[in-house]
Amino acid sequence: YSREEHHYFLADLYEQRNDYAIAEQHYRILIPMQKGFIGPYKHLWQLLEKIGRYNDAEAVLFQYRFENNRQGANELNAFYRRVTVHFPMMATGN
């Protein structure tokens, strides 16, 4: 199988073991390997959201938006909707 599949497999394995730092490393390795493809970006921002690193997840979304402006903007808007569900007081400015 390909190097990309190897990194996806390892990232998933480490994520299941709650070893998020190593899973993150594998997703970050995949991003330049699959330039412009949403897969590694999406896995990474979902991992970062899952562990509460919302600022880092937002940065990954901005990075993807640079690669694909239209889909990136849609994904960024969906991210903001998800965040406002978790933190409704921040959405109202209170």
PDB file of C-alpha atoms in Angstrom:
ATOM      1  CA  TYR A   1       0.000   0.000   0.000  1.00  0.00           C
ATOM      2  CA  SER A   2       1.008   3.629  -0.375  1.00  0.00           C
ATOM      3  CA  ARG A   3       2.882   5.870   2.052  1.00  0.00           C
ATOM      4  CA  GLU A   4      -0.265   7.962   2.389  1.00  0.00           C
ATOM      5  CA  GLU A   5      -2.280   4.932   3.505  1.00  0.00           C
ATOM      6  CA  HIS A   6       0.460   4.107   5.976  1.00  0.00           C
ATOM      7  CA  HIS A   7       0.158   7.540   7.597  1.00  0.00           C
ATOM      8  CA  TYR A   8      -3.653   7.413   7.648  1.00  0.00           C
ATOM      9  CA  PHE A   9      -3.510   3.994   9.286  1.00  0.00           C
ATOM     10  CA  LEU A  10      -1.025   5.137  11.934  1.00  0.00           C
ATOM     11  CA  ALA A  11      -2.894   8.379  12.608  1.00  0.00           C
ATOM     12  CA  ASP A  12      -6.132   6.452  13.103  1.00  0.00           C
ATOM     13  CA  LEU A  13      -4.407   3.893  15.324  1.00  0.00           C
ATOM     14  CA  TYR A  14      -2.866   6.549  17.567  1.00  0.00           C
ATOM     15  CA  GLU A  15      -6.100   8.525  17.686  1.00  0.00           C
ATOM     16  CA  GLN A  16      -7.963   5.415  18.869  1.00  0.00           C
ATOM     17  CA  ARG A  17      -5.316   4.975  21.573  1.00  0.00           C
ATOM     18  CA  ASN A  18      -5.839   8.616  22.628  1.00  0.00           C
ATOM     19  CA  ASP A  19      -2.278   9.459  21.643  1.00  0.00           C
ATOM     20  CA  TYR A  20      -3.390  12.618  19.899  1.00  0.00           C
ATOM     21  CA  ALA A  21       0.036  14.237  19.511  1.00  0.00           C
ATOM     22  CA  ILE A  22       1.347  11.390  17.362  1.00  0.00           C
ATOM     23  CA  ALA A  23      -1.899  11.186  15.385  1.00  0.00           C
ATOM     24  CA  GLU A  24      -1.593  14.926  14.724  1.00  0.00           C
ATOM     25  CA  GLN A  25       1.982  14.448  13.483  1.00  0.00           C
ATOM     26  CA  HIS A  26       0.848  11.876  10.930  1.00  0.00           C
ATOM     27  CA  TYR A  27      -1.953  14.107   9.651  1.00  0.00           C
ATOM     28  CA  ARG A  28       0.502  16.988   9.340  1.00  0.00           C
ATOM     29  CA  ILE A  29       2.848  14.741   7.341  1.00  0.00           C
ATOM     30  CA  LEU A  30      -0.033  13.892   5.014  1.00  0.00           C
ATOM     31  CA  ILE A  31      -0.973  17.500   4.240  1.00  0.00           C
ATOM     32  CA  PRO A  32       2.014  18.261   1.961  1.00  0.00           C
ATOM     33  CA  MET A  33       1.855  14.738   0.538  1.00  0.00           C
ATOM     34  CA  GLN A  34      -1.730  15.328  -0.597  1.00  0.00           C
ATOM     35  CA  LYS A  35      -1.565  19.055  -1.327  1.00  0.00           C
ATOM     36  CA  GLY A  36      -5.016  20.512  -1.867  1.00  0.00           C
ATOM     37  CA  PHE A  37      -6.884  17.301  -0.945  1.00  0.00           C
ATOM     38  CA  ILE A  38      -9.332  17.828   1.918  1.00  0.00           C
ATOM     39  CA  GLY A  39      -8.728  14.425   3.574  1.00  0.00           C
ATOM     40  CA  PRO A  40      -5.756  15.093   5.853  1.00  0.00           C
ATOM     41  CA  TYR A  41      -6.928  18.609   6.663  1.00  0.00           C
ATOM     42  CA  LYS A  42     -10.377  17.354   7.662  1.00  0.00           C
ATOM     43  CA  HIS A  43      -9.041  14.526   9.799  1.00  0.00           C
ATOM     44  CA  LEU A  44      -6.700  16.970  11.527  1.00  0.00           C
ATOM     45  CA  TRP A  45      -9.247  19.691  12.247  1.00  0.00           C
ATOM     46  CA  GLN A  46     -11.758  17.110  13.484  1.00  0.00           C
ATOM     47  CA  LEU A  47      -9.108  15.663  15.812  1.00  0.00           C
ATOM     48  CA  LEU A  48      -8.240  19.127  17.114  1.00  0.00           C
ATOM     49  CA  GLU A  49     -11.921  19.951  17.680  1.00  0.00           C
ATOM     50  CA  LYS A  50     -12.419  16.644  19.492  1.00  0.00           C
ATOM     51  CA  ILE A  51      -9.679  17.479  21.982  1.00  0.00           C
ATOM     52  CA  GLY A  52     -10.816  21.084  22.428  1.00  0.00           C
ATOM     53  CA  ARG A  53      -8.036  22.810  20.491  1.00  0.00           C
ATOM     54  CA  TYR A  54     -10.410  25.096  18.624  1.00  0.00           C
ATOM     55  CA  ASN A  55      -7.859  27.785  17.750  1.00  0.00           C
ATOM     56  CA  ASP A  56      -5.594  25.177  16.189  1.00  0.00           C
ATOM     57  CA  ALA A  57      -8.525  23.633  14.325  1.00  0.00           C
ATOM     58  CA  GLU A  58      -9.427  27.069  12.983  1.00  0.00           C
ATOM     59  CA  ALA A  59      -5.831  27.561  11.796  1.00  0.00           C
ATOM     60  CA  VAL A  60      -5.984  24.265   9.875  1.00  0.00           C
ATOM     61  CA  LEU A  61      -9.246  25.367   8.281  1.00  0.00           C
ATOM     62  CA  PHE A  62      -7.669  28.652   7.218  1.00  0.00           C
ATOM     63  CA  GLN A  63      -4.775  26.698   5.750  1.00  0.00           C
ATOM     64  CA  TYR A  64      -7.198  24.522   3.779  1.00  0.00           C
ATOM     65  CA  ARG A  65      -9.142  27.589   2.664  1.00  0.00           C
ATOM     66  CA  PHE A  66      -5.931  28.833   1.066  1.00  0.00           C
ATOM     67  CA  GLU A  67      -5.852  25.586  -0.958  1.00  0.00           C
ATOM     68  CA  ASN A  68      -9.544  25.575  -1.890  1.00  0.00           C
ATOM     69  CA  ASN A  69     -11.246  28.893  -1.221  1.00  0.00           C
ATOM     70  CA  ARG A  70     -14.841  27.869  -1.891  1.00  0.00           C
ATOM     71  CA  GLN A  71     -14.919  24.559  -0.042  1.00  0.00           C
ATOM     72  CA  GLY A  72     -12.620  25.974   2.626  1.00  0.00           C
ATOM     73  CA  ALA A  73     -15.005  28.850   3.270  1.00  0.00           C
ATOM     74  CA  ASN A  74     -17.918  26.410   3.553  1.00  0.00           C
ATOM     75  CA  GLU A  75     -15.988  24.219   5.993  1.00  0.00           C
ATOM     76  CA  LEU A  76     -14.926  27.258   8.024  1.00  0.00           C
ATOM     77  CA  ASN A  77     -18.544  28.430   8.305  1.00  0.00           C
ATOM     78  CA  ALA A  78     -19.618  24.942   9.406  1.00  0.00           C
ATOM     79  CA  PHE A  79     -16.828  25.005  12.019  1.00  0.00           C
ATOM     80  CA  TYR A  80     -18.076  28.338  13.385  1.00  0.00           C
ATOM     81  CA  ARG A  81     -21.608  26.920  13.631  1.00  0.00           C
ATOM     82  CA  ARG A  82     -20.312  23.900  15.571  1.00  0.00           C
ATOM     83  CA  VAL A  83     -18.289  26.094  17.915  1.00  0.00           C
ATOM     84  CA  THR A  84     -21.249  28.362  18.652  1.00  0.00           C
ATOM     85  CA  VAL A  85     -23.282  25.290  19.638  1.00  0.00           C
ATOM     86  CA  HIS A  86     -20.577  24.383  22.187  1.00  0.00           C
ATOM     87  CA  PHE A  87     -20.051  27.980  23.358  1.00  0.00           C
ATOM     88  CA  PRO A  88     -23.339  29.859  22.856  1.00  0.00           C
ATOM     89  CA  MET A  89     -22.352  32.667  25.231  1.00  0.00           C
ATOM     90  CA  MET A  90     -19.425  33.602  22.988  1.00  0.00           C
ATOM     91  CA  ALA A  91     -21.725  33.852  19.955  1.00  0.00           C
ATOM     92  CA  THR A  92     -23.868  36.475  21.660  1.00  0.00           C
ATOM     93  CA  GLY A  93     -20.903  38.491  22.883  1.00  0.00           C
ATOM     94  CA  ASN A  94     -21.668  37.921  26.583  1.00  0.00           C
TER      95      ASN A  94
END
